[in-house]
């Protein structure tokens, strides 16, 4: 389940605002709407993870919205909100494809519990993004489309902007999502060990190689490899990486066996690689091999609308972790 947008469709403004506020405080991404047509327009233009809709609305009632939403997005979970007197209508809606219903008035805990069945509130480990700022919403929409391809993606952005989160999002929304996602930080591994870490080595290949090691490319086979901070790789290793990307095969250090690769490649950098190429610090041919589909992440100072939701998510995540490890 992905932490896409939750749409709340309710013509009672006070209830709509209360539901949206409750879900936002719980760390979800929510948008409230008064009319069903607005929800259909949103479903047509952006990824939606859950639809919460009132039954008794005008001019489009909840059942009509349900039918049209399901026609557009058959797998979309839909939870109907209904008063006691219209429970039968809610049951009828479930026969039409609704996932569940909530009986008004409902407590905040009941709302959260019901939503948790259909959408993840803390999805950072599954590659979810916080996207409230318009630039983030646009980026997520593009990322969702490119995730469905096997294109190599180069993600550029300042340190701390969420490049790794975006890379994880690309993997977890791709056809390879059930295969390995292997990340390696090229800046964090000593230069003399990076080649062995990437490509692997056989026993006895060098001093200290007491047993064979499958490198990161082998570990990621059939899945996705993330080359984090690729601009920190030295030129000699860039040449070897280029060959691996061109030939789609790897040979361990000290080995003779060629290992075929079926790996989707993602890379990140906090530098402008075109400038690095001009300065002679990065190979031009490798740059073009990586820059098949470039994505640019804006710094958080330019995404003000992301700050509060991101803070809420981090606080909720760490509070949950603290409860799990607290002594009993």
PDB file of C-alpha atoms in Angstrom:
ATOM      1  CA  UNK A   1       0.000   0.000   0.000  1.00  0.00           C
ATOM      2  CA  UNK A   2       1.299   3.405  -0.855  1.00  0.00           C
ATOM      3  CA  UNK A   3       0.765   6.625   1.040  1.00  0.00           C
ATOM      4  CA  UNK A   4      -1.001   8.426  -1.770  1.00  0.00           C
ATOM      5  CA  UNK A   5      -3.591  11.116  -1.250  1.00  0.00           C
ATOM      6  CA  UNK A   6      -6.788  10.494   0.730  1.00  0.00           C
ATOM      7  CA  UNK A   7      -9.825  12.276  -0.710  1.00  0.00           C
ATOM      8  CA  UNK A   8     -12.583  13.260   1.723  1.00  0.00           C
ATOM      9  CA  UNK A   9     -15.865  14.132  -0.015  1.00  0.00           C
ATOM     10  CA  UNK A  10     -18.456  15.606   2.355  1.00  0.00           C
ATOM     11  CA  UNK A  11     -20.904  18.472   1.772  1.00  0.00           C
ATOM     12  CA  UNK A  12     -21.049  19.280   5.504  1.00  0.00           C
ATOM     13  CA  UNK A  13     -18.115  21.694   5.798  1.00  0.00           C
ATOM     14  CA  UNK A  14     -17.624  21.274   9.563  1.00  0.00           C
ATOM     15  CA  UNK A  15     -17.482  17.480   9.333  1.00  0.00           C
ATOM     16  CA  UNK A  16     -15.257  17.626   6.257  1.00  0.00           C
ATOM     17  CA  UNK A  17     -12.765  19.876   8.033  1.00  0.00           C
ATOM     18  CA  UNK A  18     -12.844  17.703  11.168  1.00  0.00           C
ATOM     19  CA  UNK A  19     -12.112  14.523   9.207  1.00  0.00           C
ATOM     20  CA  UNK A  20      -9.311  16.185   7.241  1.00  0.00           C
ATOM     21  CA  UNK A  21      -7.729  17.676  10.375  1.00  0.00           C
ATOM     22  CA  UNK A  22      -7.827  14.314  12.164  1.00  0.00           C
ATOM     23  CA  UNK A  23      -6.132  12.505   9.300  1.00  0.00           C
ATOM     24  CA  UNK A  24      -3.519  15.222   8.750  1.00  0.00           C
ATOM     25  CA  UNK A  25      -2.545  15.120  12.433  1.00  0.00           C
ATOM     26  CA  UNK A  26      -2.108  11.361  12.069  1.00  0.00           C
ATOM     27  CA  UNK A  27       0.412  11.955   9.276  1.00  0.00           C
ATOM     28  CA  UNK A  28      -1.738  11.329   6.221  1.00  0.00           C
ATOM     29  CA  UNK A  29      -1.920  13.403   3.072  1.00  0.00           C
ATOM     30  CA  UNK A  30      -5.526  14.571   2.736  1.00  0.00           C
ATOM     31  CA  UNK A  31      -7.644  16.788   0.528  1.00  0.00           C
ATOM     32  CA  UNK A  32     -11.253  17.668   1.325  1.00  0.00           C
ATOM     33  CA  UNK A  33     -13.903  18.320  -1.316  1.00  0.00           C
ATOM     34  CA  UNK A  34     -17.519  19.412  -1.212  1.00  0.00           C
ATOM     35  CA  UNK A  35     -18.717  17.787  -4.434  1.00  0.00           C
ATOM     36  CA  UNK A  36     -18.209  14.427  -6.102  1.00  0.00           C
ATOM     37  CA  UNK A  37     -17.203  15.859  -9.470  1.00  0.00           C
ATOM     38  CA  UNK A  38     -14.195  17.564  -7.865  1.00  0.00           C
ATOM     39  CA  UNK A  39     -13.095  14.181  -6.521  1.00  0.00           C
ATOM     40  CA  UNK A  40     -13.434  12.569  -9.949  1.00  0.00           C
ATOM     41  CA  UNK A  41     -11.319  15.332 -11.472  1.00  0.00           C
ATOM     42  CA  UNK A  42      -8.634  14.724  -8.838  1.00  0.00           C
ATOM     43  CA  UNK A  43      -8.679  10.946  -9.382  1.00  0.00           C
ATOM     44  CA  UNK A  44      -8.175  11.562 -13.098  1.00  0.00           C
ATOM     45  CA  UNK A  45      -5.114  13.742 -12.542  1.00  0.00           C
ATOM     46  CA  UNK A  46      -3.229  12.378  -9.501  1.00  0.00           C
ATOM     47  CA  UNK A  47      -2.528   9.118  -7.647  1.00  0.00           C
ATOM     48  CA  UNK A  48      -5.190   8.567  -4.981  1.00  0.00           C
ATOM     49  CA  UNK A  49      -4.881   5.952  -2.246  1.00  0.00           C
ATOM     50  CA  UNK A  50      -8.310   6.102  -0.580  1.00  0.00           C
ATOM     51  CA  UNK A  51     -11.690   7.767  -1.119  1.00  0.00           C
ATOM     52  CA  UNK A  52     -13.818   8.664   1.929  1.00  0.00           C
ATOM     53  CA  UNK A  53     -17.251   9.794   0.796  1.00  0.00           C
ATOM     54  CA  UNK A  54     -20.565  10.767   2.332  1.00  0.00           C
ATOM     55  CA  UNK A  55     -23.599   8.938   0.949  1.00  0.00           C
ATOM     56  CA  UNK A  56     -26.213  11.683   1.061  1.00  0.00           C
ATOM     57  CA  UNK A  57     -24.875  14.490  -1.129  1.00  0.00           C
ATOM     58  CA  UNK A  58     -26.136  16.757  -3.873  1.00  0.00           C
ATOM     59  CA  UNK A  59     -25.967  17.030  -6.816  1.00  0.00           C
ATOM     60  CA  UNK A  60     -23.982  13.760  -7.049  1.00  0.00           C
ATOM     61  CA  UNK A  61     -24.743  11.242  -4.312  1.00  0.00           C
ATOM     62  CA  UNK A  62     -22.195   8.873  -2.807  1.00  0.00           C
ATOM     63  CA  UNK A  63     -23.285   5.813  -4.764  1.00  0.00           C
ATOM     64  CA  UNK A  64     -22.953   7.629  -8.084  1.00  0.00           C
ATOM     65  CA  UNK A  65     -19.509   8.870  -7.072  1.00  0.00           C
ATOM     66  CA  UNK A  66     -18.573   5.315  -6.089  1.00  0.00           C
ATOM     67  CA  UNK A  67     -19.603   3.895  -9.467  1.00  0.00           C
ATOM     68  CA  UNK A  68     -17.753   6.555 -11.446  1.00  0.00           C
ATOM     69  CA  UNK A  69     -14.623   6.416  -9.274  1.00  0.00           C
ATOM     70  CA  UNK A  70     -14.472   2.630  -9.581  1.00  0.00           C
ATOM     71  CA  UNK A  71     -14.888   2.879 -13.345  1.00  0.00           C
ATOM     72  CA  UNK A  72     -11.841   5.150 -13.455  1.00  0.00           C
ATOM     73  CA  UNK A  73      -9.755   3.301 -10.854  1.00  0.00           C
ATOM     74  CA  UNK A  74     -11.073  -0.226 -10.116  1.00  0.00           C
ATOM     75  CA  UNK A  75      -8.576  -0.919  -7.312  1.00  0.00           C
ATOM     76  CA  UNK A  76      -9.324   2.299  -5.397  1.00  0.00           C
ATOM     77  CA  UNK A  77     -10.522   1.578  -1.827  1.00  0.00           C
ATOM     78  CA  UNK A  78     -13.728   3.498  -1.048  1.00  0.00           C
ATOM     79  CA  UNK A  79     -15.140   3.952   2.460  1.00  0.00           C
ATOM     80  CA  UNK A  80     -18.641   5.412   2.726  1.00  0.00           C
ATOM     81  CA  UNK A  81     -19.675   7.672   5.624  1.00  0.00           C
ATOM     82  CA  UNK A  82     -23.331   7.368   6.553  1.00  0.00           C
ATOM     83  CA  UNK A  83     -25.841   8.255   9.269  1.00  0.00           C
ATOM     84  CA  UNK A  84     -27.662   5.508  11.172  1.00  0.00           C
ATOM     85  CA  UNK A  85     -30.813   5.831   9.083  1.00  0.00           C
ATOM     86  CA  UNK A  86     -28.991   5.050   5.835  1.00  0.00           C
ATOM     87  CA  UNK A  87     -27.029   1.963   6.883  1.00  0.00           C
ATOM     88  CA  UNK A  88     -28.849  -0.111   4.267  1.00  0.00           C
ATOM     89  CA  UNK A  89     -27.672   2.328   1.604  1.00  0.00           C
ATOM     90  CA  UNK A  90     -24.102   1.838   2.820  1.00  0.00           C
ATOM     91  CA  UNK A  91     -24.511  -1.933   2.612  1.00  0.00           C
ATOM     92  CA  UNK A  92     -25.881  -1.523  -0.904  1.00  0.00           C
ATOM     93  CA  UNK A  93     -22.829   0.581  -1.732  1.00  0.00           C
ATOM     94  CA  UNK A  94     -20.566  -2.247  -0.579  1.00  0.00           C
ATOM     95  CA  UNK A  95     -22.305  -4.518  -3.071  1.00  0.00           C
ATOM     96  CA  UNK A  96     -21.398  -1.929  -5.697  1.00  0.00           C
ATOM     97  CA  UNK A  97     -17.724  -2.066  -4.740  1.00  0.00           C
ATOM     98  CA  UNK A  98     -17.271   0.041  -1.598  1.00  0.00           C
ATOM     99  CA  UNK A  99     -14.660  -1.400   0.760  1.00  0.00           C
ATOM    100  CA  UNK A 100     -16.348  -0.431   4.033  1.00  0.00           C
ATOM    101  CA  UNK A 101     -18.505   2.180   5.744  1.00  0.00           C
ATOM    102  CA  UNK A 102     -18.302   4.417   8.812  1.00  0.00           C
ATOM    103  CA  UNK A 103     -21.393   5.147  10.885  1.00  0.00           C
ATOM    104  CA  UNK A 104     -21.826   8.813  11.867  1.00  0.00           C
ATOM    105  CA  UNK A 105     -20.997  10.163  14.353  1.00  0.00           C
ATOM    106  CA  UNK A 106     -17.662   8.361  14.691  1.00  0.00           C
ATOM    107  CA  UNK A 107     -14.681   8.889  16.992  1.00  0.00           C
ATOM    108  CA  UNK A 108     -11.257   9.906  15.690  1.00  0.00           C
ATOM    109  CA  UNK A 109      -9.790   6.535  16.720  1.00  0.00           C
ATOM    110  CA  UNK A 110     -12.425   4.694  14.687  1.00  0.00           C
ATOM    111  CA  UNK A 111     -11.624   6.833  11.654  1.00  0.00           C
ATOM    112  CA  UNK A 112      -7.869   6.247  11.946  1.00  0.00           C
ATOM    113  CA  UNK A 113      -8.308   2.525  12.512  1.00  0.00           C
ATOM    114  CA  UNK A 114     -10.500   2.199   9.433  1.00  0.00           C
ATOM    115  CA  UNK A 115      -8.125   4.207   7.250  1.00  0.00           C
ATOM    116  CA  UNK A 116      -5.127   2.145   8.404  1.00  0.00           C
ATOM    117  CA  UNK A 117      -6.701  -0.915   6.811  1.00  0.00           C
ATOM    118  CA  UNK A 118      -6.354   0.621   3.384  1.00  0.00           C
ATOM    119  CA  UNK A 119      -3.471   3.068   3.380  1.00  0.00           C
ATOM    120  CA  UNK A 120      -0.139   3.305   5.181  1.00  0.00           C
ATOM    121  CA  UNK A 121       0.415   6.335   7.398  1.00  0.00           C
ATOM    122  CA  UNK A 122       4.144   5.807   7.874  1.00  0.00           C
ATOM    123  CA  UNK A 123       5.408   4.634   4.562  1.00  0.00           C
ATOM    124  CA  UNK A 124       8.938   5.946   4.385  1.00  0.00           C
ATOM    125  CA  UNK A 125      10.313   2.411   4.537  1.00  0.00           C
ATOM    126  CA  UNK A 126       8.149   1.564   1.533  1.00  0.00           C
ATOM    127  CA  UNK A 127       9.323   4.467  -0.530  1.00  0.00           C
ATOM    128  CA  UNK A 128       6.515   6.908   0.204  1.00  0.00           C
ATOM    129  CA  UNK A 129       6.936  10.636  -0.264  1.00  0.00           C
ATOM    130  CA  UNK A 130       5.623  13.661   1.582  1.00  0.00           C
ATOM    131  CA  UNK A 131       4.090  15.764  -1.182  1.00  0.00           C
ATOM    132  CA  UNK A 132       2.032  18.795  -0.208  1.00  0.00           C
ATOM    133  CA  UNK A 133       3.964  21.561  -1.967  1.00  0.00           C
ATOM    134  CA  UNK A 134       2.982  21.891  -5.625  1.00  0.00           C
ATOM    135  CA  UNK A 135       6.524  21.141  -6.805  1.00  0.00           C
ATOM    136  CA  UNK A 136       6.499  17.922  -4.746  1.00  0.00           C
ATOM    137  CA  UNK A 137       3.079  16.922  -6.077  1.00  0.00           C
ATOM    138  CA  UNK A 138       4.275  17.467  -9.643  1.00  0.00           C
ATOM    139  CA  UNK A 139       7.489  15.533  -8.972  1.00  0.00           C
ATOM    140  CA  UNK A 140       5.576  12.613  -7.455  1.00  0.00           C
ATOM    141  CA  UNK A 141       3.278  12.441 -10.475  1.00  0.00           C
ATOM    142  CA  UNK A 142       6.264  12.322 -12.842  1.00  0.00           C
ATOM    143  CA  UNK A 143       8.049   9.791 -10.628  1.00  0.00           C
ATOM    144  CA  UNK A 144       5.001   7.536 -10.589  1.00  0.00           C
ATOM    145  CA  UNK A 145       5.023   7.424 -14.392  1.00  0.00           C
ATOM    146  CA  UNK A 146       8.758   6.869 -14.802  1.00  0.00           C
ATOM    147  CA  UNK A 147       8.668   4.204 -12.064  1.00  0.00           C
ATOM    148  CA  UNK A 148       6.669   2.002 -14.417  1.00  0.00           C
ATOM    149  CA  UNK A 149       9.538   1.991 -16.919  1.00  0.00           C
ATOM    150  CA  UNK A 150      13.041   0.555 -16.709  1.00  0.00           C
ATOM    151  CA  UNK A 151      14.682   3.889 -17.530  1.00  0.00           C
ATOM    152  CA  UNK A 152      17.865   4.859 -15.713  1.00  0.00           C
ATOM    153  CA  UNK A 153      17.112   7.883 -13.512  1.00  0.00           C
ATOM    154  CA  UNK A 154      19.523  10.555 -12.282  1.00  0.00           C
ATOM    155  CA  UNK A 155      18.199  12.406  -9.216  1.00  0.00           C
ATOM    156  CA  UNK A 156      19.747  15.782  -8.477  1.00  0.00           C
ATOM    157  CA  UNK A 157      19.284  17.872  -5.349  1.00  0.00           C
ATOM    158  CA  UNK A 158      20.986  19.372  -2.342  1.00  0.00           C
ATOM    159  CA  UNK A 159      21.965  17.176   0.593  1.00  0.00           C
ATOM    160  CA  UNK A 160      18.964  16.405   2.778  1.00  0.00           C
ATOM    161  CA  UNK A 161      16.306  17.028   0.136  1.00  0.00           C
ATOM    162  CA  UNK A 162      15.072  13.425   0.051  1.00  0.00           C
ATOM    163  CA  UNK A 163      16.858  11.991  -2.981  1.00  0.00           C
ATOM    164  CA  UNK A 164      17.056   8.546  -1.385  1.00  0.00           C
ATOM    165  CA  UNK A 165      13.352   8.644  -0.513  1.00  0.00           C
ATOM    166  CA  UNK A 166      12.526   9.450  -4.135  1.00  0.00           C
ATOM    167  CA  UNK A 167      14.740   6.598  -5.317  1.00  0.00           C
ATOM    168  CA  UNK A 168      12.971   4.217  -2.942  1.00  0.00           C
ATOM    169  CA  UNK A 169       9.624   5.503  -4.219  1.00  0.00           C
ATOM    170  CA  UNK A 170      10.678   4.740  -7.799  1.00  0.00           C
ATOM    171  CA  UNK A 171      11.596   1.182  -6.870  1.00  0.00           C
ATOM    172  CA  UNK A 172       8.545   0.421  -4.746  1.00  0.00           C
ATOM    173  CA  UNK A 173       6.181   1.665  -7.454  1.00  0.00           C
ATOM    174  CA  UNK A 174       7.915  -0.228 -10.238  1.00  0.00           C
ATOM    175  CA  UNK A 175       7.364  -3.726 -11.666  1.00  0.00           C
ATOM    176  CA  UNK A 176      10.518  -4.689  -9.725  1.00  0.00           C
ATOM    177  CA  UNK A 177       9.021  -3.774  -6.338  1.00  0.00           C
ATOM    178  CA  UNK A 178       9.112  -7.384  -5.105  1.00  0.00           C
ATOM    179  CA  UNK A 179      12.796  -7.706  -6.014  1.00  0.00           C
ATOM    180  CA  UNK A 180      15.844  -6.353  -4.112  1.00  0.00           C
ATOM    181  CA  UNK A 181      16.446  -2.637  -3.642  1.00  0.00           C
ATOM    182  CA  UNK A 182      20.163  -2.184  -2.932  1.00  0.00           C
ATOM    183  CA  UNK A 183      21.629   1.227  -2.108  1.00  0.00           C
ATOM    184  CA  UNK A 184      25.299   2.125  -1.902  1.00  0.00           C
ATOM    185  CA  UNK A 185      26.678   5.501  -0.832  1.00  0.00           C
ATOM    186  CA  UNK A 186      29.658   6.152  -3.074  1.00  0.00           C
ATOM    187  CA  UNK A 187      30.888   8.933  -0.770  1.00  0.00           C
ATOM    188  CA  UNK A 188      30.833   6.812   2.387  1.00  0.00           C
ATOM    189  CA  UNK A 189      33.041   3.923   1.237  1.00  0.00           C
ATOM    190  CA  UNK A 190      36.825   4.318   0.971  1.00  0.00           C
ATOM    191  CA  UNK A 191      38.020   4.647  -2.608  1.00  0.00           C
ATOM    192  CA  UNK A 192      40.108   1.467  -2.443  1.00  0.00           C
ATOM    193  CA  UNK A 193      37.083  -0.584  -1.287  1.00  0.00           C
ATOM    194  CA  UNK A 194      34.336   0.839  -3.487  1.00  0.00           C
ATOM    195  CA  UNK A 195      35.171  -1.297  -6.525  1.00  0.00           C
ATOM    196  CA  UNK A 196      35.115  -4.505  -4.488  1.00  0.00           C
ATOM    197  CA  UNK A 197      31.873  -3.462  -2.808  1.00  0.00           C
ATOM    198  CA  UNK A 198      30.189  -2.712  -6.128  1.00  0.00           C
ATOM    199  CA  UNK A 199      31.412  -5.622  -8.215  1.00  0.00           C
ATOM    200  CA  UNK A 200      32.305  -8.264  -5.627  1.00  0.00           C
ATOM    201  CA  UNK A 201      35.418 -10.425  -5.395  1.00  0.00           C
ATOM    202  CA  UNK A 202      36.552 -14.024  -5.235  1.00  0.00           C
ATOM    203  CA  UNK A 203      38.330 -15.655  -2.329  1.00  0.00           C
ATOM    204  CA  UNK A 204      42.026 -14.733  -2.356  1.00  0.00           C
ATOM    205  CA  UNK A 205      41.555 -11.870  -4.826  1.00  0.00           C
ATOM    206  CA  UNK A 206      43.494  -9.559  -2.491  1.00  0.00           C
ATOM    207  CA  UNK A 207      44.899  -9.530   1.015  1.00  0.00           C
ATOM    208  CA  UNK A 208      42.046 -10.029   3.450  1.00  0.00           C
ATOM    209  CA  UNK A 209      39.677 -11.617   0.932  1.00  0.00           C
ATOM    210  CA  UNK A 210      39.169 -14.750   2.999  1.00  0.00           C
ATOM    211  CA  UNK A 211      35.926 -15.652   1.247  1.00  0.00           C
ATOM    212  CA  UNK A 212      34.040 -14.750  -1.915  1.00  0.00           C
ATOM    213  CA  UNK A 213      31.712 -11.745  -1.839  1.00  0.00           C
ATOM    214  CA  UNK A 214      28.789 -10.949  -4.134  1.00  0.00           C
ATOM    215  CA  UNK A 215      28.931  -7.244  -4.914  1.00  0.00           C
ATOM    216  CA  UNK A 216      26.056  -4.791  -4.806  1.00  0.00           C
ATOM    217  CA  UNK A 217      25.225  -5.285  -8.475  1.00  0.00           C
ATOM    218  CA  UNK A 218      24.834  -9.025  -7.961  1.00  0.00           C
ATOM    219  CA  UNK A 219      22.797  -8.447  -4.819  1.00  0.00           C
ATOM    220  CA  UNK A 220      20.463  -6.164  -6.775  1.00  0.00           C
ATOM    221  CA  UNK A 221      20.016  -8.548  -9.702  1.00  0.00           C
ATOM    222  CA  UNK A 222      16.428  -8.493 -11.024  1.00  0.00           C
ATOM    223  CA  UNK A 223      15.785  -5.474  -8.801  1.00  0.00           C
ATOM    224  CA  UNK A 224      17.109  -1.932  -8.449  1.00  0.00           C
ATOM    225  CA  UNK A 225      20.491  -0.519  -7.470  1.00  0.00           C
ATOM    226  CA  UNK A 226      20.875   3.019  -6.132  1.00  0.00           C
ATOM    227  CA  UNK A 227      24.265   4.651  -6.682  1.00  0.00           C
ATOM    228  CA  UNK A 228      24.031   7.393  -4.078  1.00  0.00           C
ATOM    229  CA  UNK A 229      26.262  10.466  -4.560  1.00  0.00           C
ATOM    230  CA  UNK A 230      27.672   9.097  -7.809  1.00  0.00           C
ATOM    231  CA  UNK A 231      29.666  12.307  -8.361  1.00  0.00           C
ATOM    232  CA  UNK A 232      32.085  11.259  -5.591  1.00  0.00           C
ATOM    233  CA  UNK A 233      33.337   8.252  -7.573  1.00  0.00           C
ATOM    234  CA  UNK A 234      36.867   8.584  -8.970  1.00  0.00           C
ATOM    235  CA  UNK A 235      37.489   8.579 -12.714  1.00  0.00           C
ATOM    236  CA  UNK A 236      39.136   5.159 -12.924  1.00  0.00           C
ATOM    237  CA  UNK A 237      36.167   3.470 -11.266  1.00  0.00           C
ATOM    238  CA  UNK A 238      33.774   5.489 -13.421  1.00  0.00           C
ATOM    239  CA  UNK A 239      35.277   3.764 -16.470  1.00  0.00           C
ATOM    240  CA  UNK A 240      34.642   0.319 -14.951  1.00  0.00           C
ATOM    241  CA  UNK A 241      31.112   1.286 -13.976  1.00  0.00           C
ATOM    242  CA  UNK A 242      30.450   2.491 -17.517  1.00  0.00           C
ATOM    243  CA  UNK A 243      31.445  -0.894 -18.895  1.00  0.00           C
ATOM    244  CA  UNK A 244      29.098  -2.681 -16.484  1.00  0.00           C
ATOM    245  CA  UNK A 245      26.218  -0.421 -17.506  1.00  0.00           C
ATOM    246  CA  UNK A 246      26.959  -0.855 -21.215  1.00  0.00           C
ATOM    247  CA  UNK A 247      27.478  -4.605 -21.189  1.00  0.00           C
ATOM    248  CA  UNK A 248      24.910  -5.404 -18.492  1.00  0.00           C
ATOM    249  CA  UNK A 249      27.303  -7.864 -16.917  1.00  0.00           C
ATOM    250  CA  UNK A 250      29.800  -7.877 -14.072  1.00  0.00           C
ATOM    251  CA  UNK A 251      32.947  -9.816 -13.260  1.00  0.00           C
ATOM    252  CA  UNK A 252      34.119 -10.135  -9.681  1.00  0.00           C
ATOM    253  CA  UNK A 253      37.629  -8.997  -8.788  1.00  0.00           C
ATOM    254  CA  UNK A 254      39.883 -12.037  -9.148  1.00  0.00           C
ATOM    255  CA  UNK A 255      37.180 -13.948 -10.980  1.00  0.00           C
ATOM    256  CA  UNK A 256      36.803 -15.282 -14.512  1.00  0.00           C
ATOM    257  CA  UNK A 257      33.060 -15.814 -14.603  1.00  0.00           C
ATOM    258  CA  UNK A 258      30.924 -13.162 -16.289  1.00  0.00           C
ATOM    259  CA  UNK A 259      27.655 -12.638 -14.425  1.00  0.00           C
ATOM    260  CA  UNK A 260      24.713 -11.322 -16.513  1.00  0.00           C
ATOM    261  CA  UNK A 261      22.808  -8.459 -14.922  1.00  0.00           C
ATOM    262  CA  UNK A 262      19.164  -7.468 -15.063  1.00  0.00           C
ATOM    263  CA  UNK A 263      19.242  -4.373 -12.864  1.00  0.00           C
ATOM    264  CA  UNK A 264      17.440  -1.044 -12.944  1.00  0.00           C
ATOM    265  CA  UNK A 265      19.949   1.734 -12.146  1.00  0.00           C
ATOM    266  CA  UNK A 266      19.171   4.878 -10.153  1.00  0.00           C
ATOM    267  CA  UNK A 267      21.786   7.465  -9.216  1.00  0.00           C
ATOM    268  CA  UNK A 268      21.814  10.593  -7.069  1.00  0.00           C
ATOM    269  CA  UNK A 269      24.099  13.590  -6.845  1.00  0.00           C
ATOM    270  CA  UNK A 270      24.230  16.875  -4.971  1.00  0.00           C
ATOM    271  CA  UNK A 271      26.417  18.391  -7.690  1.00  0.00           C
ATOM    272  CA  UNK A 272      25.653  19.597 -11.198  1.00  0.00           C
ATOM    273  CA  UNK A 273      27.150  16.758 -13.220  1.00  0.00           C
ATOM    274  CA  UNK A 274      27.379  18.825 -16.410  1.00  0.00           C
ATOM    275  CA  UNK A 275      29.711  21.168 -14.529  1.00  0.00           C
ATOM    276  CA  UNK A 276      31.666  18.180 -13.213  1.00  0.00           C
ATOM    277  CA  UNK A 277      32.053  16.939 -16.793  1.00  0.00           C
ATOM    278  CA  UNK A 278      33.307  20.352 -17.928  1.00  0.00           C
ATOM    279  CA  UNK A 279      35.778  20.380 -15.034  1.00  0.00           C
ATOM    280  CA  UNK A 280      37.103  16.949 -16.016  1.00  0.00           C
ATOM    281  CA  UNK A 281      35.945  15.272 -12.811  1.00  0.00           C
ATOM    282  CA  UNK A 282      33.198  13.148 -14.341  1.00  0.00           C
ATOM    283  CA  UNK A 283      33.129  11.139 -17.554  1.00  0.00           C
ATOM    284  CA  UNK A 284      30.857  12.576 -20.218  1.00  0.00           C
ATOM    285  CA  UNK A 285      29.902   9.152 -21.573  1.00  0.00           C
ATOM    286  CA  UNK A 286      28.929   7.951 -18.086  1.00  0.00           C
ATOM    287  CA  UNK A 287      26.925  11.123 -17.535  1.00  0.00           C
ATOM    288  CA  UNK A 288      24.832  10.454 -20.638  1.00  0.00           C
ATOM    289  CA  UNK A 289      24.443   6.811 -19.655  1.00  0.00           C
ATOM    290  CA  UNK A 290      22.996   7.875 -16.269  1.00  0.00           C
ATOM    291  CA  UNK A 291      21.071  10.965 -17.357  1.00  0.00           C
ATOM    292  CA  UNK A 292      18.412   9.076 -19.317  1.00  0.00           C
ATOM    293  CA  UNK A 293      15.607  10.516 -17.178  1.00  0.00           C
ATOM    294  CA  UNK A 294      16.718  13.374 -14.894  1.00  0.00           C
ATOM    295  CA  UNK A 295      14.682  14.359 -11.821  1.00  0.00           C
ATOM    296  CA  UNK A 296      15.368  17.499  -9.784  1.00  0.00           C
ATOM    297  CA  UNK A 297      14.317  17.833  -6.122  1.00  0.00           C
ATOM    298  CA  UNK A 298      13.890  21.336  -4.745  1.00  0.00           C
ATOM    299  CA  UNK A 299      15.353  22.144  -1.316  1.00  0.00           C
ATOM    300  CA  UNK A 300      12.911  22.093   1.599  1.00  0.00           C
ATOM    301  CA  UNK A 301      13.137  25.875   1.987  1.00  0.00           C
ATOM    302  CA  UNK A 302      11.344  26.090  -1.362  1.00  0.00           C
ATOM    303  CA  UNK A 303       8.740  23.495  -0.322  1.00  0.00           C
ATOM    304  CA  UNK A 304       7.233  25.244   2.683  1.00  0.00           C
ATOM    305  CA  UNK A 305       3.973  23.275   2.467  1.00  0.00           C
ATOM    306  CA  UNK A 306       5.925  20.033   3.006  1.00  0.00           C
ATOM    307  CA  UNK A 307       7.497  21.122   6.298  1.00  0.00           C
ATOM    308  CA  UNK A 308       4.602  20.528   8.724  1.00  0.00           C
ATOM    309  CA  UNK A 309       3.458  17.192   7.207  1.00  0.00           C
ATOM    310  CA  UNK A 310       7.063  15.978   7.125  1.00  0.00           C
ATOM    311  CA  UNK A 311       7.541  17.020  10.756  1.00  0.00           C
ATOM    312  CA  UNK A 312       4.325  15.233  11.746  1.00  0.00           C
ATOM    313  CA  UNK A 313       5.434  12.073   9.965  1.00  0.00           C
ATOM    314  CA  UNK A 314       8.850  12.065  11.625  1.00  0.00           C
ATOM    315  CA  UNK A 315       7.396  12.787  15.068  1.00  0.00           C
ATOM    316  CA  UNK A 316       4.796  10.051  14.695  1.00  0.00           C
ATOM    317  CA  UNK A 317       7.379   7.590  13.427  1.00  0.00           C
ATOM    318  CA  UNK A 318       9.838   8.219  16.243  1.00  0.00           C
ATOM    319  CA  UNK A 319       7.108   8.334  18.881  1.00  0.00           C
ATOM    320  CA  UNK A 320       5.877   4.964  17.658  1.00  0.00           C
ATOM    321  CA  UNK A 321       9.419   3.602  17.809  1.00  0.00           C
ATOM    322  CA  UNK A 322       9.852   4.968  21.342  1.00  0.00           C
ATOM    323  CA  UNK A 323       6.671   3.206  22.466  1.00  0.00           C
ATOM    324  CA  UNK A 324       7.902  -0.072  21.014  1.00  0.00           C
ATOM    325  CA  UNK A 325      11.255   0.052  22.794  1.00  0.00           C
ATOM    326  CA  UNK A 326      10.053   1.589  26.082  1.00  0.00           C
ATOM    327  CA  UNK A 327      10.642  -0.683  29.106  1.00  0.00           C
ATOM    328  CA  UNK A 328       7.508  -2.316  30.487  1.00  0.00           C
TER     329      UNK A 328
END
